[in-house]
Amino acid sequence: MCILIVEDERRLSNIIKRGLTEAGFAVDQAFDGEEGSYLAEEEDYDLIILDLMLPKVDGITVCKNLRKNGVKTPIIILTAKSSIEDKLQGLDSGADDYLTKPFSFLELKSRIHALIRRSSKEATPALTIEDLTLDPIKHSVVRNGESVNLTPKEFSILELLMRHRDEVITRSMIIEHVWDYNYDGMSNVVDVFLTTLRRKIDSKANKKLIQTIHGVGYKI
Ligand code: CA
């Protein structure tokens, strides 16, 4: 799950990023409306947190343009503006929810989960390949009738592989999806995660589902 924060107050943006990262999300940051629009259109986010008073392009305009251009990603507006008119204007522009600063991080997190659940209910039923089932809404994985416990990152990697069944997924695709845009760690971190994922998914099963494509990446 990857979230974009469009917020010009760097300190606040970093606090939200830290909290969401600890909750298992990958997080990208944009610090003005122009950069935010660009990333929101180019990358595939599960949710966008959008401030209203932003340099270059304001949040209402960003939101309207994204919707006009067919971007359906759920958007939560986060702003110091708190009048009813401001809220209505925000929701009219195509946002899904609205949170007024100062806010509690727990509330932000629960609204994020609610929005993602709502949008994934519409778009994503459970994924099944042979006797492996991953349910993005319940956040559960079952192999051969037995439930498998995965960390948030392992879960994201498995979901990515299963959504692209029979396609080779490169290490950099995995890093982009599961970590974030600016991640510059070693790509062998992916191999480490795949080793534990494989142990949990495949070690007890007769048929191994996760295949290594040497020098390139992985596929299911
Ligand atoms: Ca601002």
PDB file of N, CA and C and ligand atoms in Angstrom, residues 7-9 51 53-54 101, ligand 1:
ATOM      1  N   GLU A   7       1.934  18.136   1.093  1.00  0.00           N
ATOM      2  CA  GLU A   7       1.890  19.019   2.272  1.00  0.00           C
ATOM      3  C   GLU A   7       3.159  19.847   2.271  1.00  0.00           C
ATOM      4  N   ASP A   8       3.023  21.181   2.364  1.00  0.00           N
ATOM      5  CA  ASP A   8       4.231  22.023   2.294  1.00  0.00           C
ATOM      6  C   ASP A   8       4.914  22.218   3.644  1.00  0.00           C
ATOM      7  N   GLU A   9       4.228  21.904   4.751  1.00  0.00           N
ATOM      8  CA  GLU A   9       4.922  21.994   6.041  1.00  0.00           C
ATOM      9  C   GLU A   9       5.721  20.714   6.236  1.00  0.00           C
ATOM     10  N   ASP A  51      -3.068  18.653   1.403  1.00  0.00           N
ATOM     11  CA  ASP A  51      -3.245  19.932   2.087  1.00  0.00           C
ATOM     12  C   ASP A  51      -3.935  20.904   1.124  1.00  0.00           C
ATOM     13  N   MET A  53      -3.782  24.690   1.407  1.00  0.00           N
ATOM     14  CA  MET A  53      -2.962  25.865   1.121  1.00  0.00           C
ATOM     15  C   MET A  53      -1.549  25.408   0.767  1.00  0.00           C
ATOM     16  N   LEU A  54      -1.306  25.360  -0.535  1.00  0.00           N
ATOM     17  CA  LEU A  54      -0.043  24.819  -1.040  1.00  0.00           C
ATOM     18  C   LEU A  54       0.610  25.825  -1.992  1.00  0.00           C
ATOM     19  N   LYS A 101      -6.902  20.385  10.726  1.00  0.00           N
ATOM     20  CA  LYS A 101      -5.750  20.503  11.621  1.00  0.00           C
ATOM     21  C   LYS A 101      -6.138  21.359  12.816  1.00  0.00           C
TER      22      LYS A 101
HETATM   23 CA    CA B   1      -0.057  24.352   3.716  1.00  0.00          CA
END
